[in-house]
Amino acid sequence: MKHLKFVNHRIDEYALQVTYDPATDNGKVIFNLTLIKEEDRIYAVDIIHQSHKAGICVSDRMLITDAGEQIGDKTIPTGYCGIVTMCSITLDAILLRNGIPINPIGGGLLEIKDHVPRRFTSLIRYDATTIDPTQVMIDQGSTGISGVIQSGNGSILANIRESHMAAEPLLYEILDLFGTVGFTGILDVGRPNRPMFGVPVTTNYQGIVMIGGANPVAAFIESGRWAETTAMKGLIPVSRLVHIDDIE
């Protein structure tokens, strides 16, 4: 029998398994997996490119797999293809592995107005759920990503964690490395003891807000097309992912 695990405990477990090193751009990252019908592939590719152009992808790399391919413990069934996106929780795992005291707080919907992030309108704490908040928001149809792509107004998937202020120099060092390898989903780093987009942080900590990895998939689902998404599905070598500009 499979035991229930709160998401914050799953993040801790992944921290022991993620091997990605932004300095070498090698190793395994956490991924989300979405199944879509093969007939919707062209539309999905278009949405992925639009999402990337709008700046709401966590990374400039992902993967679209064919039927029969193995992704983690999942074989893509006949008549379907798989969309593999990097999960932003990869950042939490790498920060923890580098000895940075960090507390993943939760994920939810971040309001965007005139292309500027304003506030979290919904948030589910990782220590209070066994289902990834990203998956909950997608399943509920709560996102407004198409509006962000088209006009810069709507809501996107995002998440927040907090890091101890004493680790700030090392934190920025690692975040700068991420920027050089196309990990573009870092929205903002807050000031110590100050709320971020309406979410309070612990005393002597500062917030870090990131774009959710499944935003392109959520935009696809908003069109009414069928998809089955599993957040934090497993680990994949980053070398298997390709640049979004090369996805056709």
PDB file of C-alpha atoms in Angstrom:
ATOM      1  CA  MET A   1       0.000   0.000   0.000  1.00  0.00           C
ATOM      2  CA  LYS A   2       1.282   3.434  -0.978  1.00  0.00           C
ATOM      3  CA  HIS A   3       1.655   5.788   1.982  1.00  0.00           C
ATOM      4  CA  LEU A   4       0.534   9.407   1.798  1.00  0.00           C
ATOM      5  CA  LYS A   5       3.320  11.981   1.834  1.00  0.00           C
ATOM      6  CA  PHE A   6       3.005  15.696   2.252  1.00  0.00           C
ATOM      7  CA  VAL A   7       4.595  17.636  -0.594  1.00  0.00           C
ATOM      8  CA  ASN A   8       7.242  19.219   1.641  1.00  0.00           C
ATOM      9  CA  HIS A   9       8.481  15.727   2.534  1.00  0.00           C
ATOM     10  CA  ARG A  10       8.600  14.767  -1.151  1.00  0.00           C
ATOM     11  CA  ILE A  11      10.711  17.865  -1.787  1.00  0.00           C
ATOM     12  CA  ASP A  12      13.135  16.772   0.951  1.00  0.00           C
ATOM     13  CA  GLU A  13      13.392  13.325  -0.651  1.00  0.00           C
ATOM     14  CA  TYR A  14      14.046  14.784  -4.091  1.00  0.00           C
ATOM     15  CA  ALA A  15      16.784  16.954  -2.604  1.00  0.00           C
ATOM     16  CA  LEU A  16      18.704  13.739  -1.963  1.00  0.00           C
ATOM     17  CA  GLN A  17      18.217  12.535  -5.553  1.00  0.00           C
ATOM     18  CA  VAL A  18      18.619  15.638  -7.719  1.00  0.00           C
ATOM     19  CA  THR A  19      22.153  15.705  -9.121  1.00  0.00           C
ATOM     20  CA  TYR A  20      21.904  18.712 -11.434  1.00  0.00           C
ATOM     21  CA  ASP A  21      24.806  21.151 -11.119  1.00  0.00           C
ATOM     22  CA  PRO A  22      24.248  24.514 -12.840  1.00  0.00           C
ATOM     23  CA  ALA A  23      28.015  25.062 -12.944  1.00  0.00           C
ATOM     24  CA  THR A  24      28.433  22.120 -15.337  1.00  0.00           C
ATOM     25  CA  ASP A  25      24.857  22.032 -16.674  1.00  0.00           C
ATOM     26  CA  ASN A  26      24.755  18.293 -16.038  1.00  0.00           C
ATOM     27  CA  GLY A  27      22.791  15.921 -13.853  1.00  0.00           C
ATOM     28  CA  LYS A  28      19.197  14.978 -13.110  1.00  0.00           C
ATOM     29  CA  VAL A  29      16.321  17.408 -12.580  1.00  0.00           C
ATOM     30  CA  ILE A  30      12.737  16.955 -11.376  1.00  0.00           C
ATOM     31  CA  PHE A  31      10.164  16.871 -14.165  1.00  0.00           C
ATOM     32  CA  ASN A  32       6.428  17.200 -14.695  1.00  0.00           C
ATOM     33  CA  LEU A  33       4.769  14.921 -17.255  1.00  0.00           C
ATOM     34  CA  THR A  34       1.655  15.679 -19.286  1.00  0.00           C
ATOM     35  CA  LEU A  35      -0.050  13.318 -21.718  1.00  0.00           C
ATOM     36  CA  ILE A  36      -1.892  14.852 -24.673  1.00  0.00           C
ATOM     37  CA  LYS A  37      -3.473  13.384 -27.789  1.00  0.00           C
ATOM     38  CA  GLU A  38      -1.151  13.121 -30.777  1.00  0.00           C
ATOM     39  CA  GLU A  39      -3.656  15.113 -32.848  1.00  0.00           C
ATOM     40  CA  ASP A  40      -3.125  18.107 -30.536  1.00  0.00           C
ATOM     41  CA  ARG A  41       0.654  18.095 -30.848  1.00  0.00           C
ATOM     42  CA  ILE A  42       0.944  21.002 -33.301  1.00  0.00           C
ATOM     43  CA  TYR A  43      -1.269  23.181 -31.123  1.00  0.00           C
ATOM     44  CA  ALA A  44       0.757  22.241 -28.031  1.00  0.00           C
ATOM     45  CA  VAL A  45       4.019  23.224 -29.723  1.00  0.00           C
ATOM     46  CA  ASP A  46       2.535  26.612 -30.632  1.00  0.00           C
ATOM     47  CA  ILE A  47       1.405  27.203 -27.033  1.00  0.00           C
ATOM     48  CA  ILE A  48       4.852  26.230 -25.737  1.00  0.00           C
ATOM     49  CA  HIS A  49       6.510  28.790 -28.017  1.00  0.00           C
ATOM     50  CA  GLN A  50       4.002  31.471 -27.025  1.00  0.00           C
ATOM     51  CA  SER A  51       4.559  30.737 -23.326  1.00  0.00           C
ATOM     52  CA  HIS A  52       8.314  30.966 -23.744  1.00  0.00           C
ATOM     53  CA  LYS A  53       8.022  34.267 -25.605  1.00  0.00           C
ATOM     54  CA  ALA A  54       5.772  35.613 -22.830  1.00  0.00           C
ATOM     55  CA  GLY A  55       8.406  34.711 -20.220  1.00  0.00           C
ATOM     56  CA  ILE A  56       6.287  32.276 -18.217  1.00  0.00           C
ATOM     57  CA  CYS A  57       8.421  29.137 -18.603  1.00  0.00           C
ATOM     58  CA  VAL A  58      10.628  28.002 -15.749  1.00  0.00           C
ATOM     59  CA  SER A  59      13.362  26.919 -18.161  1.00  0.00           C
ATOM     60  CA  ASP A  60      14.217  27.303 -21.835  1.00  0.00           C
ATOM     61  CA  ARG A  61      14.321  23.500 -22.133  1.00  0.00           C
ATOM     62  CA  MET A  62      11.661  20.816 -22.239  1.00  0.00           C
ATOM     63  CA  LEU A  63      10.782  17.726 -24.264  1.00  0.00           C
ATOM     64  CA  ILE A  64       7.942  16.325 -26.350  1.00  0.00           C
ATOM     65  CA  THR A  65       8.066  12.541 -26.550  1.00  0.00           C
ATOM     66  CA  ASP A  66       6.486  10.109 -28.984  1.00  0.00           C
ATOM     67  CA  ALA A  67       4.266   7.109 -28.269  1.00  0.00           C
ATOM     68  CA  GLY A  68       6.290   4.162 -27.002  1.00  0.00           C
ATOM     69  CA  GLU A  69       9.013   6.269 -25.391  1.00  0.00           C
ATOM     70  CA  GLN A  70       9.877   5.683 -21.744  1.00  0.00           C
ATOM     71  CA  ILE A  71       9.924   8.677 -19.410  1.00  0.00           C
ATOM     72  CA  GLY A  72      10.799   7.667 -15.881  1.00  0.00           C
ATOM     73  CA  ASP A  73       8.469   4.785 -15.050  1.00  0.00           C
ATOM     74  CA  LYS A  74       5.902   5.841 -17.669  1.00  0.00           C
ATOM     75  CA  THR A  75       5.624   4.543 -21.237  1.00  0.00           C
ATOM     76  CA  ILE A  76       3.773   6.954 -23.529  1.00  0.00           C
ATOM     77  CA  PRO A  77       0.727   5.051 -24.878  1.00  0.00           C
ATOM     78  CA  THR A  78      -0.234   4.733 -28.533  1.00  0.00           C
ATOM     79  CA  GLY A  79      -2.087   7.758 -29.876  1.00  0.00           C
ATOM     80  CA  TYR A  80      -0.556  10.116 -27.348  1.00  0.00           C
ATOM     81  CA  CYS A  81       2.586  12.156 -26.831  1.00  0.00           C
ATOM     82  CA  GLY A  82       4.186  13.393 -23.647  1.00  0.00           C
ATOM     83  CA  ILE A  83       5.199  16.911 -22.657  1.00  0.00           C
ATOM     84  CA  VAL A  84       8.092  16.955 -20.198  1.00  0.00           C
ATOM     85  CA  THR A  85       8.703  20.224 -18.359  1.00  0.00           C
ATOM     86  CA  MET A  86      11.309  20.971 -15.733  1.00  0.00           C
ATOM     87  CA  CYS A  87       9.743  21.322 -12.287  1.00  0.00           C
ATOM     88  CA  SER A  88      10.665  24.500 -10.415  1.00  0.00           C
ATOM     89  CA  ILE A  89      11.058  22.420  -7.245  1.00  0.00           C
ATOM     90  CA  THR A  90      14.433  21.491  -8.767  1.00  0.00           C
ATOM     91  CA  LEU A  91      15.630  24.846  -7.420  1.00  0.00           C
ATOM     92  CA  ASP A  92      14.595  23.947  -3.867  1.00  0.00           C
ATOM     93  CA  ALA A  93      16.440  20.639  -4.103  1.00  0.00           C
ATOM     94  CA  ILE A  94      19.641  22.271  -5.364  1.00  0.00           C
ATOM     95  CA  LEU A  95      19.579  24.988  -2.719  1.00  0.00           C
ATOM     96  CA  LEU A  96      19.113  22.369  -0.001  1.00  0.00           C
ATOM     97  CA  ARG A  97      21.950  20.262  -1.423  1.00  0.00           C
ATOM     98  CA  ASN A  98      24.218  23.311  -1.323  1.00  0.00           C
ATOM     99  CA  GLY A  99      23.592  23.790   2.376  1.00  0.00           C
ATOM    100  CA  ILE A 100      21.281  26.787   2.124  1.00  0.00           C
ATOM    101  CA  PRO A 101      18.670  26.784   4.915  1.00  0.00           C
ATOM    102  CA  ILE A 102      15.459  26.886   2.914  1.00  0.00           C
ATOM    103  CA  ASN A 103      11.811  26.276   3.611  1.00  0.00           C
ATOM    104  CA  PRO A 104       9.541  25.570   0.619  1.00  0.00           C
ATOM    105  CA  ILE A 105       6.310  27.399   1.546  1.00  0.00           C
ATOM    106  CA  GLY A 106       3.785  26.572  -1.152  1.00  0.00           C
ATOM    107  CA  GLY A 107       2.418  27.098  -4.633  1.00  0.00           C
ATOM    108  CA  GLY A 108      -0.599  28.698  -6.204  1.00  0.00           C
ATOM    109  CA  LEU A 109      -1.828  31.429  -8.529  1.00  0.00           C
ATOM    110  CA  LEU A 110       0.051  34.692  -8.999  1.00  0.00           C
ATOM    111  CA  GLU A 111      -1.887  37.623 -10.437  1.00  0.00           C
ATOM    112  CA  ILE A 112      -0.248  39.411 -13.370  1.00  0.00           C
ATOM    113  CA  LYS A 113      -1.358  42.923 -14.318  1.00  0.00           C
ATOM    114  CA  ASP A 114       0.173  44.815 -17.246  1.00  0.00           C
ATOM    115  CA  HIS A 115       2.928  42.159 -17.412  1.00  0.00           C
ATOM    116  CA  VAL A 116       3.907  42.804 -13.768  1.00  0.00           C
ATOM    117  CA  PRO A 117       3.417  40.204 -10.991  1.00  0.00           C
ATOM    118  CA  ARG A 118       1.185  41.655  -8.269  1.00  0.00           C
ATOM    119  CA  ARG A 119       0.094  39.171  -5.605  1.00  0.00           C
ATOM    120  CA  PHE A 120      -0.761  35.575  -4.859  1.00  0.00           C
ATOM    121  CA  THR A 121      -4.527  35.142  -5.116  1.00  0.00           C
ATOM    122  CA  SER A 122      -4.426  31.464  -4.078  1.00  0.00           C
ATOM    123  CA  LEU A 123      -1.789  29.500  -2.197  1.00  0.00           C
ATOM    124  CA  ILE A 124      -1.602  25.926  -0.912  1.00  0.00           C
ATOM    125  CA  ARG A 125       1.100  25.195   1.638  1.00  0.00           C
ATOM    126  CA  TYR A 126       3.364  22.248   0.889  1.00  0.00           C
ATOM    127  CA  ASP A 127       3.156  21.060   4.492  1.00  0.00           C
ATOM    128  CA  ALA A 128      -0.646  20.877   4.294  1.00  0.00           C
ATOM    129  CA  THR A 129      -1.202  18.903   1.080  1.00  0.00           C
ATOM    130  CA  THR A 130      -0.256  15.545  -0.408  1.00  0.00           C
ATOM    131  CA  ILE A 131      -1.026  16.791  -3.934  1.00  0.00           C
ATOM    132  CA  ASP A 132       1.224  19.274  -5.694  1.00  0.00           C
ATOM    133  CA  PRO A 133      -0.511  22.697  -5.670  1.00  0.00           C
ATOM    134  CA  THR A 134       0.264  23.086  -9.378  1.00  0.00           C
ATOM    135  CA  GLN A 135      -1.775  20.000 -10.152  1.00  0.00           C
ATOM    136  CA  VAL A 136      -4.656  21.215  -7.970  1.00  0.00           C
ATOM    137  CA  MET A 137      -4.834  24.587  -9.739  1.00  0.00           C
ATOM    138  CA  ILE A 138      -4.727  22.967 -13.180  1.00  0.00           C
ATOM    139  CA  ASP A 139      -7.374  20.378 -12.313  1.00  0.00           C
ATOM    140  CA  GLN A 140      -9.663  23.100 -10.955  1.00  0.00           C
ATOM    141  CA  GLY A 141      -9.309  25.182 -14.115  1.00  0.00           C
ATOM    142  CA  SER A 142      -8.265  28.159 -11.994  1.00  0.00           C
ATOM    143  CA  THR A 143      -5.435  29.512 -14.155  1.00  0.00           C
ATOM    144  CA  GLY A 144      -5.591  32.537 -16.448  1.00  0.00           C
ATOM    145  CA  ILE A 145      -2.440  31.979 -18.450  1.00  0.00           C
ATOM    146  CA  SER A 146      -3.900  32.632 -21.902  1.00  0.00           C
ATOM    147  CA  GLY A 147      -4.694  36.174 -20.801  1.00  0.00           C
ATOM    148  CA  VAL A 148      -1.104  36.694 -19.661  1.00  0.00           C
ATOM    149  CA  ILE A 149       0.188  35.463 -23.028  1.00  0.00           C
ATOM    150  CA  GLN A 150      -2.195  37.639 -25.035  1.00  0.00           C
ATOM    151  CA  SER A 151      -2.411  40.843 -23.009  1.00  0.00           C
ATOM    152  CA  GLY A 152      -0.149  40.591 -19.967  1.00  0.00           C
ATOM    153  CA  ASN A 153      -3.129  40.254 -17.637  1.00  0.00           C
ATOM    154  CA  GLY A 154      -4.265  37.098 -15.864  1.00  0.00           C
ATOM    155  CA  SER A 155      -2.803  34.586 -13.442  1.00  0.00           C
ATOM    156  CA  ILE A 156       0.053  32.099 -13.673  1.00  0.00           C
ATOM    157  CA  LEU A 157       1.268  29.157 -11.644  1.00  0.00           C
ATOM    158  CA  ALA A 158       4.001  30.163  -9.225  1.00  0.00           C
ATOM    159  CA  ASN A 159       5.540  29.041  -5.965  1.00  0.00           C
ATOM    160  CA  ILE A 160       7.405  30.536  -3.045  1.00  0.00           C
ATOM    161  CA  ARG A 161      10.084  29.380  -0.678  1.00  0.00           C
ATOM    162  CA  GLU A 162      12.083  31.210   1.998  1.00  0.00           C
ATOM    163  CA  SER A 163      15.826  31.231   2.607  1.00  0.00           C
ATOM    164  CA  HIS A 164      17.707  32.355   5.712  1.00  0.00           C
ATOM    165  CA  MET A 165      19.145  35.829   5.261  1.00  0.00           C
ATOM    166  CA  ALA A 166      22.596  34.673   6.413  1.00  0.00           C
ATOM    167  CA  ALA A 167      22.864  32.596   3.236  1.00  0.00           C
ATOM    168  CA  GLU A 168      22.056  35.515   0.911  1.00  0.00           C
ATOM    169  CA  PRO A 169      25.513  35.747  -0.774  1.00  0.00           C
ATOM    170  CA  LEU A 170      25.540  32.019  -1.608  1.00  0.00           C
ATOM    171  CA  LEU A 171      21.890  32.192  -2.666  1.00  0.00           C
ATOM    172  CA  TYR A 172      22.597  34.889  -5.244  1.00  0.00           C
ATOM    173  CA  GLU A 173      25.663  33.017  -6.448  1.00  0.00           C
ATOM    174  CA  ILE A 174      23.560  29.943  -7.237  1.00  0.00           C
ATOM    175  CA  LEU A 175      20.701  31.954  -8.742  1.00  0.00           C
ATOM    176  CA  ASP A 176      23.160  33.746 -11.037  1.00  0.00           C
ATOM    177  CA  LEU A 177      24.424  30.358 -12.221  1.00  0.00           C
ATOM    178  CA  PHE A 178      20.863  29.311 -13.003  1.00  0.00           C
ATOM    179  CA  GLY A 179      20.410  32.376 -15.172  1.00  0.00           C
ATOM    180  CA  THR A 180      23.419  31.474 -17.313  1.00  0.00           C
ATOM    181  CA  VAL A 181      21.998  28.023 -18.160  1.00  0.00           C
ATOM    182  CA  GLY A 182      18.492  29.109 -19.137  1.00  0.00           C
ATOM    183  CA  PHE A 183      16.746  28.532 -15.816  1.00  0.00           C
ATOM    184  CA  THR A 184      14.689  31.673 -16.343  1.00  0.00           C
ATOM    185  CA  GLY A 185      11.811  31.157 -13.938  1.00  0.00           C
ATOM    186  CA  ILE A 186      13.057  33.174 -10.959  1.00  0.00           C
ATOM    187  CA  LEU A 187      10.564  36.035 -10.617  1.00  0.00           C
ATOM    188  CA  ASP A 188      11.910  37.848  -7.592  1.00  0.00           C
ATOM    189  CA  VAL A 189      13.947  37.597  -4.404  1.00  0.00           C
ATOM    190  CA  GLY A 190      12.521  39.549  -1.490  1.00  0.00           C
ATOM    191  CA  ARG A 191      14.074  41.511   1.326  1.00  0.00           C
ATOM    192  CA  PRO A 192      14.543  39.813   4.704  1.00  0.00           C
ATOM    193  CA  ASN A 193      11.459  39.869   6.952  1.00  0.00           C
ATOM    194  CA  ARG A 194       9.278  41.351   4.196  1.00  0.00           C
ATOM    195  CA  PRO A 195       6.218  39.642   2.658  1.00  0.00           C
ATOM    196  CA  MET A 196       6.419  38.670  -0.999  1.00  0.00           C
ATOM    197  CA  PHE A 197       3.374  39.253  -3.179  1.00  0.00           C
ATOM    198  CA  GLY A 198       1.207  39.111  -0.076  1.00  0.00           C
ATOM    199  CA  VAL A 199       2.801  36.008   1.464  1.00  0.00           C
ATOM    200  CA  PRO A 200       4.553  36.513   4.834  1.00  0.00           C
ATOM    201  CA  VAL A 201       7.961  34.995   5.534  1.00  0.00           C
ATOM    202  CA  THR A 202       9.568  33.806   8.763  1.00  0.00           C
ATOM    203  CA  THR A 203      11.667  36.254  10.793  1.00  0.00           C
ATOM    204  CA  ASN A 204      15.252  36.455   9.430  1.00  0.00           C
ATOM    205  CA  TYR A 205      14.183  34.804   6.159  1.00  0.00           C
ATOM    206  CA  GLN A 206      13.620  36.205   2.673  1.00  0.00           C
ATOM    207  CA  GLY A 207      11.213  34.956   0.032  1.00  0.00           C
ATOM    208  CA  ILE A 208      12.061  33.572  -3.412  1.00  0.00           C
ATOM    209  CA  VAL A 209       9.244  33.365  -5.951  1.00  0.00           C
ATOM    210  CA  MET A 210       9.464  31.214  -9.057  1.00  0.00           C
ATOM    211  CA  ILE A 211       7.299  30.555 -12.079  1.00  0.00           C
ATOM    212  CA  GLY A 212       5.650  27.126 -12.052  1.00  0.00           C
ATOM    213  CA  GLY A 213       7.038  24.621 -14.534  1.00  0.00           C
ATOM    214  CA  ALA A 214       3.620  23.591 -15.853  1.00  0.00           C
ATOM    215  CA  ASN A 215       2.454  26.994 -17.138  1.00  0.00           C
ATOM    216  CA  PRO A 216       2.649  26.019 -20.850  1.00  0.00           C
ATOM    217  CA  VAL A 217       0.623  22.883 -20.115  1.00  0.00           C
ATOM    218  CA  ALA A 218      -1.977  24.845 -18.154  1.00  0.00           C
ATOM    219  CA  ALA A 219      -2.325  27.252 -21.094  1.00  0.00           C
ATOM    220  CA  PHE A 220      -2.905  24.251 -23.363  1.00  0.00           C
ATOM    221  CA  ILE A 221      -5.612  22.890 -21.041  1.00  0.00           C
ATOM    222  CA  GLU A 222      -7.336  26.282 -20.932  1.00  0.00           C
ATOM    223  CA  SER A 223      -8.177  25.764 -24.624  1.00  0.00           C
ATOM    224  CA  GLY A 224     -10.475  22.885 -23.640  1.00  0.00           C
ATOM    225  CA  ARG A 225      -8.232  20.163 -25.016  1.00  0.00           C
ATOM    226  CA  TRP A 226      -7.714  16.932 -23.080  1.00  0.00           C
ATOM    227  CA  ALA A 227      -4.553  16.474 -21.043  1.00  0.00           C
ATOM    228  CA  GLU A 228      -3.422  14.469 -18.027  1.00  0.00           C
ATOM    229  CA  THR A 229      -0.789  16.142 -15.892  1.00  0.00           C
ATOM    230  CA  THR A 230       1.365  14.691 -13.132  1.00  0.00           C
ATOM    231  CA  ALA A 231       3.500  17.212 -11.276  1.00  0.00           C
ATOM    232  CA  MET A 232       6.821  16.130  -9.735  1.00  0.00           C
ATOM    233  CA  LYS A 233       6.656  12.882 -11.712  1.00  0.00           C
ATOM    234  CA  GLY A 234      10.293  11.911 -11.233  1.00  0.00           C
ATOM    235  CA  LEU A 235      13.865  12.620 -12.296  1.00  0.00           C
ATOM    236  CA  ILE A 236      15.335  12.968 -15.783  1.00  0.00           C
ATOM    237  CA  PRO A 237      18.852  13.804 -17.055  1.00  0.00           C
ATOM    238  CA  VAL A 238      18.830  17.432 -18.156  1.00  0.00           C
ATOM    239  CA  SER A 239      20.688  16.309 -21.291  1.00  0.00           C
ATOM    240  CA  ARG A 240      17.465  14.680 -22.537  1.00  0.00           C
ATOM    241  CA  LEU A 241      15.708  18.034 -22.659  1.00  0.00           C
ATOM    242  CA  VAL A 242      15.983  20.260 -25.727  1.00  0.00           C
ATOM    243  CA  HIS A 243      15.817  24.008 -26.230  1.00  0.00           C
ATOM    244  CA  ILE A 244      12.275  25.250 -26.748  1.00  0.00           C
ATOM    245  CA  ASP A 245      13.292  26.967 -30.001  1.00  0.00           C
ATOM    246  CA  ASP A 246      14.178  23.523 -31.386  1.00  0.00           C
ATOM    247  CA  ILE A 247      10.813  21.933 -30.544  1.00  0.00           C
ATOM    248  CA  GLU A 248       8.663  21.367 -33.633  1.00  0.00           C
TER     249      GLU A 248
END
